[in-house]
Structure formats: structure tokens, C-alpha cells
Short mmCIF file of C-alpha atoms and ligand atoms in Angstrom, two decimals:
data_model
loop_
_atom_site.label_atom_id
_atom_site.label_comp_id
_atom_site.label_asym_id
_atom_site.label_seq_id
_atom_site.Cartn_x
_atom_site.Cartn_y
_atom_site.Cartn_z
CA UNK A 2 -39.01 -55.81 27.66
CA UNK A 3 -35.57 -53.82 28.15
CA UNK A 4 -36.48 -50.26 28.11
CA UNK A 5 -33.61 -49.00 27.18
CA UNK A 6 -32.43 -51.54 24.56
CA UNK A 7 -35.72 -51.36 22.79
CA UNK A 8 -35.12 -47.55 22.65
CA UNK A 9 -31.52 -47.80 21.31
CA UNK A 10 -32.74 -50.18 18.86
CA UNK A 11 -35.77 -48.56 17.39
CA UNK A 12 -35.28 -44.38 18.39
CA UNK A 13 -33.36 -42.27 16.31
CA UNK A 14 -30.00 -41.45 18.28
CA UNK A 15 -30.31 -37.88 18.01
CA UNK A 16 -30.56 -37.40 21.41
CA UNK A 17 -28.26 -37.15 24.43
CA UNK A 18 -29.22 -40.11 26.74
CA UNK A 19 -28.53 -39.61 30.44
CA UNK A 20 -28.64 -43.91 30.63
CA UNK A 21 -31.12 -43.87 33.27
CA UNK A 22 -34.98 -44.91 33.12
CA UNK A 23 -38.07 -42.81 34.44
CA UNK A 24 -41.03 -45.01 34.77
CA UNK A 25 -43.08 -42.82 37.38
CA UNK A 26 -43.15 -39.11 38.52
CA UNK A 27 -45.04 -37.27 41.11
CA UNK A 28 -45.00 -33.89 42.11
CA UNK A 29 -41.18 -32.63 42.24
CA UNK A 30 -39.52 -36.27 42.57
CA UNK A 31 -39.16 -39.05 39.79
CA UNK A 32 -38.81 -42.83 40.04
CA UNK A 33 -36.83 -45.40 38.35
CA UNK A 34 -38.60 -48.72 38.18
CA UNK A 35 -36.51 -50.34 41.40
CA UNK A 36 -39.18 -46.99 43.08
CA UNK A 37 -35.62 -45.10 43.34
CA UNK A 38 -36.28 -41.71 43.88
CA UNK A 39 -34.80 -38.54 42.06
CA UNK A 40 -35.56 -34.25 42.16
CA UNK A 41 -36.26 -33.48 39.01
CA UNK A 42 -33.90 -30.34 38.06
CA UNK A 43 -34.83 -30.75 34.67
CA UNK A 44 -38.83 -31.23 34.72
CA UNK A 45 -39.01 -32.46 31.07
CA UNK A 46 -36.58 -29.73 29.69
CA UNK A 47 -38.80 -27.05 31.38
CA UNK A 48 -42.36 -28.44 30.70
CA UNK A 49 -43.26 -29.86 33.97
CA UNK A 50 -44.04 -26.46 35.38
CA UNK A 51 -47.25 -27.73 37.64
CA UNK A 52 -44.62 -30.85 38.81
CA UNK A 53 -45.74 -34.27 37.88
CA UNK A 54 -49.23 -36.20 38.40
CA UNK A 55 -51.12 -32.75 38.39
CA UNK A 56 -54.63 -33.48 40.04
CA UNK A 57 -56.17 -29.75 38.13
CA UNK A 58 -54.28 -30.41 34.53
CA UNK A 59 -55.71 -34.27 35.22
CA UNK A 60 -59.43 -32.83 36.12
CA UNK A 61 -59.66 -30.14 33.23
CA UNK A 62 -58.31 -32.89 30.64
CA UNK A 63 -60.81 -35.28 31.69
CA UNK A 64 -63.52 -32.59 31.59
CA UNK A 65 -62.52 -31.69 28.22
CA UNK A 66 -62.14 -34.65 26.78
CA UNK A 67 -65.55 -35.76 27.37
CA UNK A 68 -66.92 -32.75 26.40
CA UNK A 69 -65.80 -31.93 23.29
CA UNK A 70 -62.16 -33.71 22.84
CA UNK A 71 -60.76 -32.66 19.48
CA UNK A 72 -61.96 -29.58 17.24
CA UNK A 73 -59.65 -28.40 14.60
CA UNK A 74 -59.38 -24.37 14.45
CA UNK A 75 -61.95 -24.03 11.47
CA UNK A 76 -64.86 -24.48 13.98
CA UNK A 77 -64.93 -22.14 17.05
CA UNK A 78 -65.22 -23.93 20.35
CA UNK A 79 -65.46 -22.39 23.66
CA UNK A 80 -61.97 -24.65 25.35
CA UNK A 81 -59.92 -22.23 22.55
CA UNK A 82 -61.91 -19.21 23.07
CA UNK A 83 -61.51 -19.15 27.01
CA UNK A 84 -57.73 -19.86 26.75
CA UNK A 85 -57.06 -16.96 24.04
CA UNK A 86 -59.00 -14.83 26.63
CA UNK A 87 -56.54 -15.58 29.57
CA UNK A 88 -53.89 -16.12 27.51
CA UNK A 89 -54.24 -12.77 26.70
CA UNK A 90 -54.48 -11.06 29.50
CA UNK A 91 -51.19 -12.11 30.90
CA UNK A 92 -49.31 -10.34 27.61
CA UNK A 93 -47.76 -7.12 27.34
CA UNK A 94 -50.43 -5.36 24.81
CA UNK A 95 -53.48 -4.33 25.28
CA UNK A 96 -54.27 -5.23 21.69
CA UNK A 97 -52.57 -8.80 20.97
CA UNK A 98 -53.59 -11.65 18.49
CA UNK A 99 -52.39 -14.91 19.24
CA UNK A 100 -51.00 -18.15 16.62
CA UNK A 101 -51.00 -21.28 18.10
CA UNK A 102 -48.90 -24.20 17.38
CA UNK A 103 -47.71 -27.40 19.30
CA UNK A 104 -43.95 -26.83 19.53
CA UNK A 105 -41.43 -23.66 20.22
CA UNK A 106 -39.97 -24.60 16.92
CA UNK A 107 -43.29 -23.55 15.27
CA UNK A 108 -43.66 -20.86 17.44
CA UNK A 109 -40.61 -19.51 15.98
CA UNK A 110 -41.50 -19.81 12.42
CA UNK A 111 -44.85 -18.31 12.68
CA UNK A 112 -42.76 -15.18 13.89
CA UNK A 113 -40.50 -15.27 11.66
CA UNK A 114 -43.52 -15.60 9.02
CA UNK A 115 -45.33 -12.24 10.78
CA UNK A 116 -41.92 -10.38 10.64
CA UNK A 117 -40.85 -10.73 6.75
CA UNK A 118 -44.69 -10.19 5.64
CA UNK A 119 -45.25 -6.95 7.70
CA UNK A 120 -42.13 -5.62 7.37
CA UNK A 121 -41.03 -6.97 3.59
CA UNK A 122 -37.54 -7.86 4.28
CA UNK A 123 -35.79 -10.92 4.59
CA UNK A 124 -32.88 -11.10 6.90
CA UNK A 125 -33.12 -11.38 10.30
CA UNK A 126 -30.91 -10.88 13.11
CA UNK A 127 -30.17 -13.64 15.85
CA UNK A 128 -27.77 -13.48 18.94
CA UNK A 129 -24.42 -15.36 19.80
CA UNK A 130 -25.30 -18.82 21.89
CA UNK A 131 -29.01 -18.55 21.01
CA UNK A 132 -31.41 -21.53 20.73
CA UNK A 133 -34.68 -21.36 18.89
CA UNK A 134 -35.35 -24.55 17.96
CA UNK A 135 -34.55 -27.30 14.85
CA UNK A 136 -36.41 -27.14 12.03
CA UNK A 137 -35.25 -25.15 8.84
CA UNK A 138 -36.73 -21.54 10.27
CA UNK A 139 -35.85 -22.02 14.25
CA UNK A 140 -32.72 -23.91 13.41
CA UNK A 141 -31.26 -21.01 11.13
CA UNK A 142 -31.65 -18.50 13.97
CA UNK A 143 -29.95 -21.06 16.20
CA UNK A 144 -26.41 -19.97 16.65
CA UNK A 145 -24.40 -23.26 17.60
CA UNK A 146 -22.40 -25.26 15.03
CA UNK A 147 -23.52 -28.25 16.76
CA UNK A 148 -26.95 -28.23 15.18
CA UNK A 149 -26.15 -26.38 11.76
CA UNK A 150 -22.75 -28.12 10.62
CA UNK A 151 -24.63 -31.27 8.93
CA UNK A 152 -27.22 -29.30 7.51
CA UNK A 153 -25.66 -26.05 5.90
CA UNK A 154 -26.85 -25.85 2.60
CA UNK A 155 -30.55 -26.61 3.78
CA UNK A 156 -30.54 -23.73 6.55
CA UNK A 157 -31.90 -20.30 5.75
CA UNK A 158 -28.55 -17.99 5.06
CA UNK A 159 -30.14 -14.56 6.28
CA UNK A 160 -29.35 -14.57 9.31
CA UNK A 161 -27.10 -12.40 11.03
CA UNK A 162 -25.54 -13.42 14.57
CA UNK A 163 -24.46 -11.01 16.78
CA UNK A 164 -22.65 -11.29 20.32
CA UNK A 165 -25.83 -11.07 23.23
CA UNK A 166 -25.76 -8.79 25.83
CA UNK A 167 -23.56 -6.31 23.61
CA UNK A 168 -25.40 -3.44 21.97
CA UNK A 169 -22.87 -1.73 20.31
CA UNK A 170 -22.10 -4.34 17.98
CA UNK A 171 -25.65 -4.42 17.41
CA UNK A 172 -25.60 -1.02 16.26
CA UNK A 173 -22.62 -1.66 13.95
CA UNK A 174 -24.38 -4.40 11.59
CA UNK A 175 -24.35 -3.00 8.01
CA UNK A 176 -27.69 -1.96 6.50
CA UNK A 177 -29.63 -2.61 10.05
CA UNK A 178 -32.81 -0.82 7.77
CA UNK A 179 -33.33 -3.78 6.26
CA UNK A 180 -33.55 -6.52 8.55
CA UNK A 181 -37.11 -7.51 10.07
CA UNK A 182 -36.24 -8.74 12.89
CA UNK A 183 -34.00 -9.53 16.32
CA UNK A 184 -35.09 -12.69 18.00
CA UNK A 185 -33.73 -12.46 20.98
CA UNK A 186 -34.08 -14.60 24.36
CA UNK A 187 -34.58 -11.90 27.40
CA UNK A 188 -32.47 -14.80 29.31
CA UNK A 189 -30.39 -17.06 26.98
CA UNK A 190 -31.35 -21.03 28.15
CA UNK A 191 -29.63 -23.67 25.92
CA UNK A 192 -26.53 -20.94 25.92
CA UNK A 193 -26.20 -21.65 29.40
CA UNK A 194 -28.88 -19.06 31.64
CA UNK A 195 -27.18 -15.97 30.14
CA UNK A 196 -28.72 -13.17 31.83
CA UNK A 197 -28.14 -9.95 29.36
CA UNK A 198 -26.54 -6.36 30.96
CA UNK A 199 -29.60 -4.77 32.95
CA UNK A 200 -29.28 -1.77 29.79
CA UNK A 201 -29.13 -4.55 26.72
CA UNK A 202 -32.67 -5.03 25.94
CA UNK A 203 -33.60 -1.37 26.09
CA UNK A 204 -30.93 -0.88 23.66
CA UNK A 205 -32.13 -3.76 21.15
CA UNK A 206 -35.29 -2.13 21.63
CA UNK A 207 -34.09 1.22 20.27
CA UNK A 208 -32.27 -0.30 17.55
CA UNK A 209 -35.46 -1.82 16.40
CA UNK A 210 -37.42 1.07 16.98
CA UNK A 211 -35.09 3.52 15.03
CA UNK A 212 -34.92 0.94 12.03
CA UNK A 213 -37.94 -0.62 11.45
CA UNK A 214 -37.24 -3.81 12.67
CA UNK A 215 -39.81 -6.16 14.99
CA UNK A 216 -38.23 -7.76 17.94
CA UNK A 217 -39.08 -11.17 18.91
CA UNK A 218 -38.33 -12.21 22.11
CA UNK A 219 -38.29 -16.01 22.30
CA UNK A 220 -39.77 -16.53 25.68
CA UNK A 221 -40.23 -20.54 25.17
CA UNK A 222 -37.82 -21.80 27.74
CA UNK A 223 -38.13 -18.02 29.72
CA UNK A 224 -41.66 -17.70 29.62
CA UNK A 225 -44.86 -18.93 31.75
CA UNK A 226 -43.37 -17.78 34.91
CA UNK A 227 -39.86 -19.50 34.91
CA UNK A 228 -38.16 -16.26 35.67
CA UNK A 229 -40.33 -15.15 38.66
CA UNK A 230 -42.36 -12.84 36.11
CA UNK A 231 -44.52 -13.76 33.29
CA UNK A 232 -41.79 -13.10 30.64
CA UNK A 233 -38.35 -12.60 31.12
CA UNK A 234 -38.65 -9.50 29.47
CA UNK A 235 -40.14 -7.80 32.05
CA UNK A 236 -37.17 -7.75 34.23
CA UNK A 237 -35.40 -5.38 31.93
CA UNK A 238 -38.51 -2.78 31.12
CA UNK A 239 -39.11 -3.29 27.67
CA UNK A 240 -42.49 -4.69 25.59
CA UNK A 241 -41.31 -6.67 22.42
CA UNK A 242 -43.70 -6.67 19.36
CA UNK A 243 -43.70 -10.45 19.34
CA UNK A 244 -43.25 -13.18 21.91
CA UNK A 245 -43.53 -16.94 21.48
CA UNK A 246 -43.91 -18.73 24.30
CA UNK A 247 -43.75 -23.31 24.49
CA UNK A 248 -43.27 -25.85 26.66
CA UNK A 249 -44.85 -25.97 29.96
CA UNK A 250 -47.47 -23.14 28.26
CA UNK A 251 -49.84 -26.60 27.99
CA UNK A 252 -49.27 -28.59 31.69
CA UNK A 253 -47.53 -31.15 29.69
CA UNK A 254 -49.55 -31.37 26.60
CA UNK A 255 -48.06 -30.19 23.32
CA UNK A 256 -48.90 -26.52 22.89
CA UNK A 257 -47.29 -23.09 22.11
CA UNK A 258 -47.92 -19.59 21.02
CA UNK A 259 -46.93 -16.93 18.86
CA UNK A 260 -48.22 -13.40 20.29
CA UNK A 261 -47.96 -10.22 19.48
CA UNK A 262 -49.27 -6.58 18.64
CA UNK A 263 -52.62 -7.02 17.06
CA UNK A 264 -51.28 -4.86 14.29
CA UNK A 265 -48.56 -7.36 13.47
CA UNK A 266 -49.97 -10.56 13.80
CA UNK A 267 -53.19 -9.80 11.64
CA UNK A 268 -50.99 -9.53 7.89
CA UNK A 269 -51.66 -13.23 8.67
CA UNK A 270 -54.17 -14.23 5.97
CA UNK A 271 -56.60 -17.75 5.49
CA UNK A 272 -53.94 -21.04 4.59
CA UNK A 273 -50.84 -18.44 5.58
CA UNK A 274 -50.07 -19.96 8.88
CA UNK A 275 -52.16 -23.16 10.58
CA UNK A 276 -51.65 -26.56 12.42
CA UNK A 277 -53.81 -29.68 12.33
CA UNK A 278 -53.33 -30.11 16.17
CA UNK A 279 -52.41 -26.43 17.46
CA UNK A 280 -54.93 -24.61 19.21
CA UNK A 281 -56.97 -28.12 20.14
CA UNK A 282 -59.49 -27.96 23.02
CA UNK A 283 -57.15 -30.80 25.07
CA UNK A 284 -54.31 -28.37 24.86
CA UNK A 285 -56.41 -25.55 25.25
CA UNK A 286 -58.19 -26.72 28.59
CA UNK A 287 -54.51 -27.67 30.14
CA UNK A 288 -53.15 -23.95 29.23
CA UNK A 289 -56.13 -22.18 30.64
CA UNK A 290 -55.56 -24.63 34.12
CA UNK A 291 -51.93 -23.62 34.18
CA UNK A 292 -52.63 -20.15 34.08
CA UNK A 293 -55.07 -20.45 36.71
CA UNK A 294 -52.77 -22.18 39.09
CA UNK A 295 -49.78 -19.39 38.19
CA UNK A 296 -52.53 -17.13 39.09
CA UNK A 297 -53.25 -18.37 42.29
CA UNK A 298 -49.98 -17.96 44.11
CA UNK A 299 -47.65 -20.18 41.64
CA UNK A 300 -46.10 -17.55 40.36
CA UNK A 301 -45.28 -15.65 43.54
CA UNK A 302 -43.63 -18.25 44.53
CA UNK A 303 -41.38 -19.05 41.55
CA UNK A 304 -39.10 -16.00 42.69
CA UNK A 305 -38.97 -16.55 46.53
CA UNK A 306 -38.47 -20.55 45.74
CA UNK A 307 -35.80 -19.96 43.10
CA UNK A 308 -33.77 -17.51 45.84
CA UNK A 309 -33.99 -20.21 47.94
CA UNK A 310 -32.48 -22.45 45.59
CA UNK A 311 -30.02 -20.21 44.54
CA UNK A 312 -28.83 -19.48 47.83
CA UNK A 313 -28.45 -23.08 49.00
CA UNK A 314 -25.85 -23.65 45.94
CA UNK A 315 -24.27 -20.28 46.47
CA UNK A 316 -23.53 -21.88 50.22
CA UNK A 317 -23.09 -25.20 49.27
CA UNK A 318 -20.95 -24.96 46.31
CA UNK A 319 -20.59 -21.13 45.44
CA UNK A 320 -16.74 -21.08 46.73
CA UNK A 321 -15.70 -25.00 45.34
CA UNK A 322 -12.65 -24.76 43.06
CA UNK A 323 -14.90 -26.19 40.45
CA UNK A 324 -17.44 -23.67 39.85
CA UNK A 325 -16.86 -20.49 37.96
CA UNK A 326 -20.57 -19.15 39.06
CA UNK A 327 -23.74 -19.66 40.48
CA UNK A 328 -26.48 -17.99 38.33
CA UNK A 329 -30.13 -17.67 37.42
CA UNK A 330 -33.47 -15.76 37.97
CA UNK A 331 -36.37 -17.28 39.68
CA UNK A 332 -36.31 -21.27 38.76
CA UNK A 333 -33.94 -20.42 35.69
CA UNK A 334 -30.50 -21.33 37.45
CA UNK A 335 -27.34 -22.15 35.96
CA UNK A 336 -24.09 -23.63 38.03
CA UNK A 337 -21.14 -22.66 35.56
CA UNK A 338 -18.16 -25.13 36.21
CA UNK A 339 -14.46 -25.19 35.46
CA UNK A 340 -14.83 -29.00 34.28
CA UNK A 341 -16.72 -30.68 31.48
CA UNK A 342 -20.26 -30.81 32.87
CA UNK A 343 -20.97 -34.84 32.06
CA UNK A 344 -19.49 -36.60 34.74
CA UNK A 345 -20.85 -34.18 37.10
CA UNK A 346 -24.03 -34.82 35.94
CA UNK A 347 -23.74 -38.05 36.24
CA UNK A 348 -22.40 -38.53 39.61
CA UNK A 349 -25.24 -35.94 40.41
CA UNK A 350 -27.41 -38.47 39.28
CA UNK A 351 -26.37 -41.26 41.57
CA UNK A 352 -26.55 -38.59 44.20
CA UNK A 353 -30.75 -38.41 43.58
CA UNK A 354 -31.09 -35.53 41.80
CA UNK A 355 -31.98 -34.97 37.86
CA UNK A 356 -30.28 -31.93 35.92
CA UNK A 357 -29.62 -30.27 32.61
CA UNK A 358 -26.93 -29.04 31.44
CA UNK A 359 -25.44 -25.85 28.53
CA UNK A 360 -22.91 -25.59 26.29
CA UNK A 361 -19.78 -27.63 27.76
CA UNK A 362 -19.10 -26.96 31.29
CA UNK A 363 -22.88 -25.68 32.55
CA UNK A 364 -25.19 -27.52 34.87
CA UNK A 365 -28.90 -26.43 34.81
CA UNK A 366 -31.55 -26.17 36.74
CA UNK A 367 -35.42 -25.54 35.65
CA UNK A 368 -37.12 -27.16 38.08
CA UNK A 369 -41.47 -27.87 38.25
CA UNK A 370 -42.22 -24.53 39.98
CA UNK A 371 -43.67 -26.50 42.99
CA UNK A 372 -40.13 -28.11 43.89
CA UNK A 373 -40.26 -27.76 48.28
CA UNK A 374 -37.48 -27.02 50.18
CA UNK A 375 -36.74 -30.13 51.15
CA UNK A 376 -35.68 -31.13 47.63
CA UNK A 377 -33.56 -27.62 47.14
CA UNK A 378 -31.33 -28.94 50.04
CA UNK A 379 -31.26 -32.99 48.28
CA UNK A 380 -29.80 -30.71 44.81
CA UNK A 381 -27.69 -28.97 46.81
CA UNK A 382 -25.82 -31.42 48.55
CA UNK A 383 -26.47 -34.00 45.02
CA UNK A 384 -24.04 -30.95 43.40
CA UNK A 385 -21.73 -30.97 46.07
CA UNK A 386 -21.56 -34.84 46.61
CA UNK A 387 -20.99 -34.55 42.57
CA UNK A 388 -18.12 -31.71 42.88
CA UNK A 389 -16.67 -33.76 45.77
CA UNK A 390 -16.26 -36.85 43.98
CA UNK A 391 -14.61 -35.41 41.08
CA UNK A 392 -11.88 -33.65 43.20
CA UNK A 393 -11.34 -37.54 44.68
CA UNK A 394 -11.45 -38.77 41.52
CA UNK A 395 -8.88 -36.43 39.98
CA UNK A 396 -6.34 -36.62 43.44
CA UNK A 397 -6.48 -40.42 42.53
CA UNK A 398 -5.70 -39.54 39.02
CA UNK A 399 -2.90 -37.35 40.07
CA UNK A 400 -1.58 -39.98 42.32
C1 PLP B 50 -36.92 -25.30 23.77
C2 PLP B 50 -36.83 -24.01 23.02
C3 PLP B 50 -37.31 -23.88 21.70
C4 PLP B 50 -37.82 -25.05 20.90
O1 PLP B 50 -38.92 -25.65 21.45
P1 PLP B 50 -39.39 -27.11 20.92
O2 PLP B 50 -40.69 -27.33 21.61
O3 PLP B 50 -38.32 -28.08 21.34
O4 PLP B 50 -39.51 -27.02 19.46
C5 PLP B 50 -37.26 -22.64 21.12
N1 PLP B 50 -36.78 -21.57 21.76
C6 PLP B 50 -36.30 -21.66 23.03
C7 PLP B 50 -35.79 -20.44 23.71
C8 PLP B 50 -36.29 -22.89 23.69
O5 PLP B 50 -35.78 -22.98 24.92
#
């Protein structure tokens, strides 16, 4: 069978392909099936946190799943109980309830839910460049015209976008007393690893304060260590009221989470909010693994890994006529280019090394938190390689 025929054929093409296809993965590296190898940059779009072919997330599965494998969230059972418990004590209240679901996207809506039921309003206010996800809540919070254009008289028209990272235009929405909420990612991902002014989120913060309004900080691509910290917005010295939190939250099984101040979260009544699958025991038992390994030294090393990282491209590539800036916090890193980022991609790609990208000209890098050194230097030199081939390529062009 032809992989990737079959998939053209019978997959919806909604997605951006990047032609190649992954058959194995192990640790930090991923295999075609000649057994060519590639660093992932990309780990699943942020998921593969642990790396790939975790031996704990495989163990606490297996454990699981012979134990008690699937237990929807009308009967208590102890794999959801003991992840609630450390889920909670790695949020920012002392008091939290917790909603969970199986995707960001639903994370996002079960906010937004919490928000216009506690505080009985109906708009909301989203940033410039922001990504929340793509159904009919997430997607109408989702700023680019790319996802929205096809779809405008289905999306949710209460939404007010404001540029990120500048408060004062904040302040000058009309009627800001009757919004009930900001979502707001502490460090914008899709948009291209926008870090906000150190000030910004303080000032959201008083905004919200002053007016009533929650703020949600959307903490799915941001969250589970990918900064360095637990949540992005910790950096910056604020607590929101809610957080949601997806992707590797579950060691690569389907899981996410809406949190936030007990007080908030409980105007949730019976049939309000729920999820056949969210909060099962499977997912459970992975999330309470991954925030055993982040506890035991994962995390540390997020932030002295992702300086390492940073610092190889800053010496690699930092001063190459292509790049416009070398960005990022922890294993959040962006490489902003003065060219369209595909065939850079691309001919990173042939150069071994697997990354994302933003907007049009971004390259990005969200590695598995367990990426070595020795794989930091392959990107590095993969990006440069890349860069160096498209200066060839345009001399020859020229010529
Ligand atoms: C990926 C992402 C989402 C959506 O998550 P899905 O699991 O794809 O639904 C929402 N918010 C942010 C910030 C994200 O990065």
C-alpha cells in the first residue's frame, strides 16, 4: 500500500502536508520507512513532550488498561481522581476545579462556557494573531482570515480582536464592562512565538480586574512546561482566573483541561459541560506519568535545553541575511525569516531535521523536551544548510 496516495485519496485535504512519511519514532529522532533519520522540531505539533516510544507513558498505559481501561466520568475511579490531585497542584490557585476534555478546541469552549455563565455577558475579547482552535467557539476567538473566511456566517460575531502585546488599545475598546472575557496566549504559538512586552499581561490583568471581566489564558501550546515554567504566564507575574491547557497534557493520548478558580468553574451545573471520552482513566494514567516525569528534573531542563538551542541558531544563523530574528522561551523557539518559510522547510527537511512553521515567513521549533544536544547542533546546521541553499538557489536565479 502507498501511504501517501491512500491518504490523498481517502483524508480530507484540510491539512498542510509536508510530503514526507513517518513510520517510526523514538526518543527525539523520527524515521521514514527507508530507517532515514530526522530531529523532530515539531514533536506532533507540541504533543510529544516525553519524546517518542516513552517506556513510563508505555508502563502506566499498560497498567491502566488492565486495570480498569475505560470509565466514563459518571462513576468515580481512582486513575481520574489521582490525576485531578496532581493536576492540581501544579496550578496557580489554591482553590481550582478542573473540566476535562480531549482537545484544546474543547478546552476553549468549556471556558468560554464558564465565562458568559458567571459573568452574564456575551462578548468576548481575543488578541491580534491568536489561535484557539477550530470549532465554532475556539475558531471565533481565532484571529486569522485563513480559518474564518469560508465559514463567516457560522462563526460566533462577539468577538472583539485587539492588537497583542499592546495595552492601551486594550483599554480603548468601547463598553470594556461588558465583555466576559480576554483569552489571551501568555506566548502567542500559531502567530509565530510572540512573546508579549514584559508589562502586557499585568496590564490585561488590570483591565480585567477593573471591569469585571475573567481572563483566560490559553496555555494549550504554552503550557505543561514548554516555556521552561509550568505556564507561560508565570514569566510575566500574573495568575489568570482560567487556563486551558492540551496537547502533550496526556503523553500522547488525547486529553486537555479547563482550570480555574474554584469559584468560577463551579456555575458549571449536571449536562452543562461533559465528554464521552474526556477525563478517561487511559488519559488520566498518561497525564499523571507526565507530570511525574516534569517533576523529576524534566522541567528543569526545558529552560537550560531550550538556551542551548537558542544559542546554537543565534550562532549558526542569527546574523544570515535571511533571518529577521531568533526567538523563543525554553523549547518555544521561533526563527523569523525574510523569505517565505516553505522552501526552507523543506530543504530543512532533506537536511534531517523536522520543523513547524507561523504565519508566512516563521520557522518553529517545539521540540519533545528530552531533545540532547547532539540533535540541537543537527537543527542548527539543518537551518543553515536550508538558508544556504536558498541564497545558491536565488544567485542562480539572479544569474
Ligand atoms: C493547538 C492549540 C489549540 C487547539 O488545540 P486542538 O487540540 O488542536 O484542538 C488551542 N489553543 C492553542 C493556543 C493551541 O496552540
Amino acid at each position: 500500500m502507498d501511504v501517501r496516495e491512500t491518504e490523498e485519496e481517502l483524508m480530507v485535504h484540510s491539512y498542510q502536508r509536508f510530503g514526507l512519511v513517518i513510520s517510526r519514532g523514538s526518543g527525539d529522532r523520527l524515521y521514514d520507512p527507508s530507517g532515514k533519520e530526522y530531529v523532530d522540531l515539531m514533536s506532533g505539533y507540541g504533543v510529544a513532550i516525553l519524546g517518542h516510544g516513552n517506556r513510563g507513558v508505555l508502563e502506566a498505559l499498560e497498567r491502566q488498561f488492565m486495570e480498569m481501561d475505560i470509565a466514563h466520568a459518571s462513576l468515580y475511579t481512582p486513575a481520574r481522581a489521582q490525576f485531578l490531585r496532581e493536576f492540581s497542584s501544579i496550578l496557580p490557585w489554591k482553590s481550582s476545579m478542573t473540566y476535562l476534555g480531549n482537545s484544546g478546541t474543547e478546552a476553549v469552549e468549556a471556558a468560554m462556557k464558564v465565562a458568559f455563565k458567571y459573568t452574564k455577558r456575551r462578548k468576548f475579547i481575543a488578541m491580534e494573531r491568536s489561535y484557539h482552535g477550530k470549532t465554532m467557539g475556539s475558531v471565533s476567538l481565532t484571529h486569522s482570515q485563513k480559518y474564518r473566511k469560508s465559514f463567516s456566517g457560522l462563526l460566533y460575531p462577539e468577538v472583539t480582536f485587539v492588537p497583542f502585546g499592546d495595552a492601551e488599545a486594550l483599554r480603548r475598546v468601547p463598553d470594556l464592562d461588558s465583555y466576559a472575557a480576554v483569552f489571551v496566549e501568555p506566548v502567542q504559538g500559531e502567530g509565530g512565538v510572540n512573546i508579549p512586552p514584559g508589562e502586557y499581561l499585568k496590564e490585561v490583568r488590570e483591565v480585567c480586574d477593573d471591569n469585571g471581566i475573567l481572563m483566560v489564558t490559553d496555555e494549550v501550546q504554552s503550557g505543561m512546561g514548554r516555556t521552561g515554567k509550568w505556564w507561560a504566564h508565570q514569566h510575566f507575574g500574573i495568575v489568570p482566573d482560567i487556563l486551558t491547557a492540551g496537547k502533550g497534557i496526556g503523553g500522547g493520548i488525547p486529553m486537555s483541561a479547563t482550570s480555574g478558580r474554584k469559584e468560577f468553574m463551579e456555575v458549571l451545573e449536571v449536562g452543562e459541560q461533559s465528554s464521552t471520552t474526556g477525563g478517561n482513566p487511559l488519559a488520566c494514567a498518561a497525564g499523571t506519568e507526565v507530570i511525574r516525569q516534569l517533576k523529576g528534573g524534566l522541567l528543569e531542563r526545558v529552560d537550560s535545553i531550550g538556551r542551548v538551542l537558542r544559542d546554537s541558531l543565534t550562532e549558526t544563523v542569527g546574523d544570515h541575511r535571511l533571518v529577521k530574528e531568533v526567538r523563543g522561551m525554553g523549547l518555544m523557539n521561533a526563527v523569523e525569516l525574510r523569505i517565505r518559510f516553505l522552501p526552507v522547510l523543506m530543504s530543512m527537511i532533506d537536511g534531517g531535521a523536522i520543523p513547524l512553521y507561523s504565519g508566512i515567513n516563521t520557522i518553529r521549533l517545539l521540540p519533545p523536551y528530552v531533545i540532547t544536544r547532539e540533535s540541537v547542533e543537527i537543527a542548527a546546521s539543518a537551518m543553515e544548510g536550508a538558508l544556504e541553499r536558498q541564497v545558491a538557489s536565488a544567485r542562480e536565479g539572479g544569474a
